[in-house]
Coordinates of C-alpha atoms and ligand atoms in Angstrom, one line a residue:
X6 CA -19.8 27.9 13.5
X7 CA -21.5 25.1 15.3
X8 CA -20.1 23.3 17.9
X9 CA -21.3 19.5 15.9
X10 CA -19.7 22.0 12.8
X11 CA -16.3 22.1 14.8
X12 CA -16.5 18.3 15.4
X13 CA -17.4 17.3 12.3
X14 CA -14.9 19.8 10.5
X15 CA -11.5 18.3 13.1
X16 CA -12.8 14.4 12.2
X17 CA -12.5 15.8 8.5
X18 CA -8.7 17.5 9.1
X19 CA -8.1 14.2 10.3
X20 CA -8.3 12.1 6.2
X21 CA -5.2 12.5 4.1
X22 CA -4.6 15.3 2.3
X23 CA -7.1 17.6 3.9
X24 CA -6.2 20.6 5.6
X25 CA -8.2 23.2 7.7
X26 CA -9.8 25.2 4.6
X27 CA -10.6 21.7 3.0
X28 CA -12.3 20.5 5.4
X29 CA -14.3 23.7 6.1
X30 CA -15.1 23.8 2.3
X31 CA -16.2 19.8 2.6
X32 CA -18.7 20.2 6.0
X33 CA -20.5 23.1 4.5
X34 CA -20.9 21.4 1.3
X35 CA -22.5 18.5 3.4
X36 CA -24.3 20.0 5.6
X37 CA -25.3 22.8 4.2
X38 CA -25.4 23.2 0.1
X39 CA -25.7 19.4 -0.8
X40 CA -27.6 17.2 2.6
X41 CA -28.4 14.7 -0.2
X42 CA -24.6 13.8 -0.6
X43 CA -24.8 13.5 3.1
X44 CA -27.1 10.6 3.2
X45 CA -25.3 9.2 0.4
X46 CA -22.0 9.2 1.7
X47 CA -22.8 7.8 5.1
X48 CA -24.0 5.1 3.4
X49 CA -21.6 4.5 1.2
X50 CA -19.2 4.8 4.3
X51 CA -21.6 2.1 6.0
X52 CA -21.7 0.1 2.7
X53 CA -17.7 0.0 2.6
X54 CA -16.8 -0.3 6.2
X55 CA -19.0 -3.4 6.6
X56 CA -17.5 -5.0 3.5
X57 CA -13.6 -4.1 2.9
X58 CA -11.2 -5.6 4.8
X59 CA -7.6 -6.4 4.2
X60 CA -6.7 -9.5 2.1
X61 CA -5.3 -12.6 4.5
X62 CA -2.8 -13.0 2.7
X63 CA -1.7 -10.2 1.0
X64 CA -2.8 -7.1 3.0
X65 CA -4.3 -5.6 -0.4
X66 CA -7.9 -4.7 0.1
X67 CA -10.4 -7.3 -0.4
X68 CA -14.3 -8.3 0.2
X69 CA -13.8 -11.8 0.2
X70 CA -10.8 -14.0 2.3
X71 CA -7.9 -12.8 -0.5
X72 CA -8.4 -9.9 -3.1
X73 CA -8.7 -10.7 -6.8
X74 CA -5.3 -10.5 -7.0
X75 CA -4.6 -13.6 -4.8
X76 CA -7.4 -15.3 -6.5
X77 CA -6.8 -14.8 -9.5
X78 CA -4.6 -18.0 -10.8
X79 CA -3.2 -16.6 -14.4
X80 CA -1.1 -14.3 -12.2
X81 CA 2.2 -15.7 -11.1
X82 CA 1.5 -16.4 -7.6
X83 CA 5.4 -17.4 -6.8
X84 CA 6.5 -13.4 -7.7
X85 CA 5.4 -11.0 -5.2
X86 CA 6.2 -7.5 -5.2
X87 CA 6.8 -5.9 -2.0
X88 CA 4.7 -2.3 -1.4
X89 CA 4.4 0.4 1.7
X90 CA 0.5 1.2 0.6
X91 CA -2.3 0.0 -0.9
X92 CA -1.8 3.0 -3.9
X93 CA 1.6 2.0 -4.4
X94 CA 0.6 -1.6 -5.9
X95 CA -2.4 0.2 -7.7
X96 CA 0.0 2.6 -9.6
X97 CA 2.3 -1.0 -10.5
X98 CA -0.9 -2.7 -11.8
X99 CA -1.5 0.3 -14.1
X100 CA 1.5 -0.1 -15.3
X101 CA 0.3 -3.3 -16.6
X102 CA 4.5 -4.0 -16.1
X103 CA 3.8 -6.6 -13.8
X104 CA 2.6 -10.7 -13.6
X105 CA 3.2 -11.4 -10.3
X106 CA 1.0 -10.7 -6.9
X107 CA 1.8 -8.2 -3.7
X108 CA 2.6 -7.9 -0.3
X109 CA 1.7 -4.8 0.7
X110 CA 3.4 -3.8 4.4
X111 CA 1.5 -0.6 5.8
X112 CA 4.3 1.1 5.8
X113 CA 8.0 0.5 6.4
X114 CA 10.1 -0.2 9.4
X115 CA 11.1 3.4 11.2
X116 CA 12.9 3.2 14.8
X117 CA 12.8 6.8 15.5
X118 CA 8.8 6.5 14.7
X119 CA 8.9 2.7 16.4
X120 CA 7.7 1.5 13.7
X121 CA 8.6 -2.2 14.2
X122 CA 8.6 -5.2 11.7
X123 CA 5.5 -5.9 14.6
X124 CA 3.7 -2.9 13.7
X125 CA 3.5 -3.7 9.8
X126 CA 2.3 -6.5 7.9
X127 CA 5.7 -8.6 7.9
X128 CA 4.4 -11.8 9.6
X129 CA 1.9 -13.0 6.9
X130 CA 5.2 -12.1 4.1
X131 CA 7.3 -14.5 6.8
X132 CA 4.9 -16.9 6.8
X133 CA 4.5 -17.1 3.0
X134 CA 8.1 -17.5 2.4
X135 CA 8.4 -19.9 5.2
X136 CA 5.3 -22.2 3.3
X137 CA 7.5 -22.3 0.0
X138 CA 5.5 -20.3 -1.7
X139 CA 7.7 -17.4 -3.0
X140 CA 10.1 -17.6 -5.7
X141 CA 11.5 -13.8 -6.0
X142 CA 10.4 -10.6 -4.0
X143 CA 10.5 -7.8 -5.9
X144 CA 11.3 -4.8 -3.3
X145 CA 9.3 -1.9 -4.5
X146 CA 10.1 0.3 -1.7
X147 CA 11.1 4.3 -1.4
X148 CA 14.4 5.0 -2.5
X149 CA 15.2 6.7 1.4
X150 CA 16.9 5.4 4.3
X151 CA 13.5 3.8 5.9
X152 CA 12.8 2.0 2.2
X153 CA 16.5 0.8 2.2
X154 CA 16.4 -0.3 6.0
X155 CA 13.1 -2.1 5.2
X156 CA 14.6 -4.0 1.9
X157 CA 17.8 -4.9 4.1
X158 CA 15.5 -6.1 7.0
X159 CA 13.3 -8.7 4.4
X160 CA 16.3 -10.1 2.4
X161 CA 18.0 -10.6 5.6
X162 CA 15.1 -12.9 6.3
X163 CA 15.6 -14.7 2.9
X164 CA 18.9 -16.1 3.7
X165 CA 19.0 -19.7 3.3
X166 CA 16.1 -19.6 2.4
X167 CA 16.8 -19.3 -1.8
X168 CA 14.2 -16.7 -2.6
X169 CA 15.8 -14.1 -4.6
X170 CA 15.2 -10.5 -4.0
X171 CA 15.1 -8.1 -6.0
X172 CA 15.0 -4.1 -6.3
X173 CA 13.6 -1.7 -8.5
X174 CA 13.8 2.0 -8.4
X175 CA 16.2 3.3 -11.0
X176 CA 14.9 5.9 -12.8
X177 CA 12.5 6.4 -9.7
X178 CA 11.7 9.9 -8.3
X179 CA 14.1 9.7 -4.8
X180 CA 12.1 9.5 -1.8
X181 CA 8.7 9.2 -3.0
X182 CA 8.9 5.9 -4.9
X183 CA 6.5 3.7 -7.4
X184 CA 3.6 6.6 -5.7
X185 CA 5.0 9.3 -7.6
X186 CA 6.3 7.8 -10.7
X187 CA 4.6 7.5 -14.1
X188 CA 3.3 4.5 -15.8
X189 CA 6.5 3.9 -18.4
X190 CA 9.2 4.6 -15.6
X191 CA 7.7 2.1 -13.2
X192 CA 7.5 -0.5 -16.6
X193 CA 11.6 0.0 -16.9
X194 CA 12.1 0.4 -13.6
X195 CA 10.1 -3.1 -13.0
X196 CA 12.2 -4.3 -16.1
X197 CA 15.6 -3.1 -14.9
X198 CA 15.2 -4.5 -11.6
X199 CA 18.3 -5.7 -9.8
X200 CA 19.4 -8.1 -7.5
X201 CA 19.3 -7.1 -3.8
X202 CA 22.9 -7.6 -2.0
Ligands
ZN328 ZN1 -4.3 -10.5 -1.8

């Protein structure tokens, strides 16, 4: 192989889900069998990068200031449900379980990784609760010790403060959460949820 092969191939390894062989299989196929998909993809990537952005307010992705989500005013904007990722809140809305809006974090708070509530999107979340504008968080986090350290983190926030908070993830597969679950466990799980002590 080529030495731009190599490069490309490592910048490849680098996406989720892609191992070595993958992203062999993917740079051939670019390069080699399909260079109109190259063209097509950089500019799609082009396209996208100049575009997308996170939502201001909720972290989901958006092209505009907030997403549709946000925007979109026959949503209950007081009931936010709180994700890790972007594909988390995706697999709640096809649900079609759920009114409310998100808050999605980027991940959740890990010390041993020093992940901080500085290095995910906690501030905006603060900042929304400290506005008034939040009746109930809905914590639809991973049912392992991170998640749980995460929930316990944001509803010790909330004291005072007489947002409720809530949990879901009975029924939920343990330690993958909402990601992993299908579309009628995550509609009784968002049903069953419970209060947060
Ligand atoms: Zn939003």
């Amino acid at each position: 192989m080529t030495p731009a092969f190599e490069k490309l191939q490592q910048q490849l390894k680098r996406l989720p889900g892609v191992g070595y062989r993958s992203a062999e299989r993917i740079a051939l196929h670019l390069l080699v069998e399909k260079p109109a998909h190259l063209a097509e993809l950089v500019a799609s990537l082009q396209a996208a990068a100049g575009s997308v952005r996170r939502c201001e307010r909720c972290g989901n992705i958006a092209e505009e200031t907030h997403c549709a989500l946000c925007a979109d005013e026959r949503r209950d904007q007081r009931l936010i449900c709180v994700v890790e990722h972007v594909p988390d809140l995706v697999a709640i809305e096809r649900s079609a379980a759920f009114r409310g809006v998100y808050h999605v974090l980027h991940g959740k708070l890990s010390p041993i990784h020093g992940v901080g509530p500085e290095q995910l999107n906690v501030a905006t979340l603060l900042a929304r609760i400290e506005r008034g504008e939040v009746d109930e968080l809905v914590l639809a986090l991973s049912n392992d010790v991170e998640g749980e350290a995460t929930c316990h983190y944001l509803t010790q926030r909330l004291v005072s403060t007489g947002v409720r908070a809530t949990r879901i993830g009975f029924g939920l597969p343990s330690g993958g959460g909402v990601l992993y679950a299908d579309a009628i466990t995550l509609k009784s799980a968002l049903e069953g949820r419970r209060d947060y002590q």
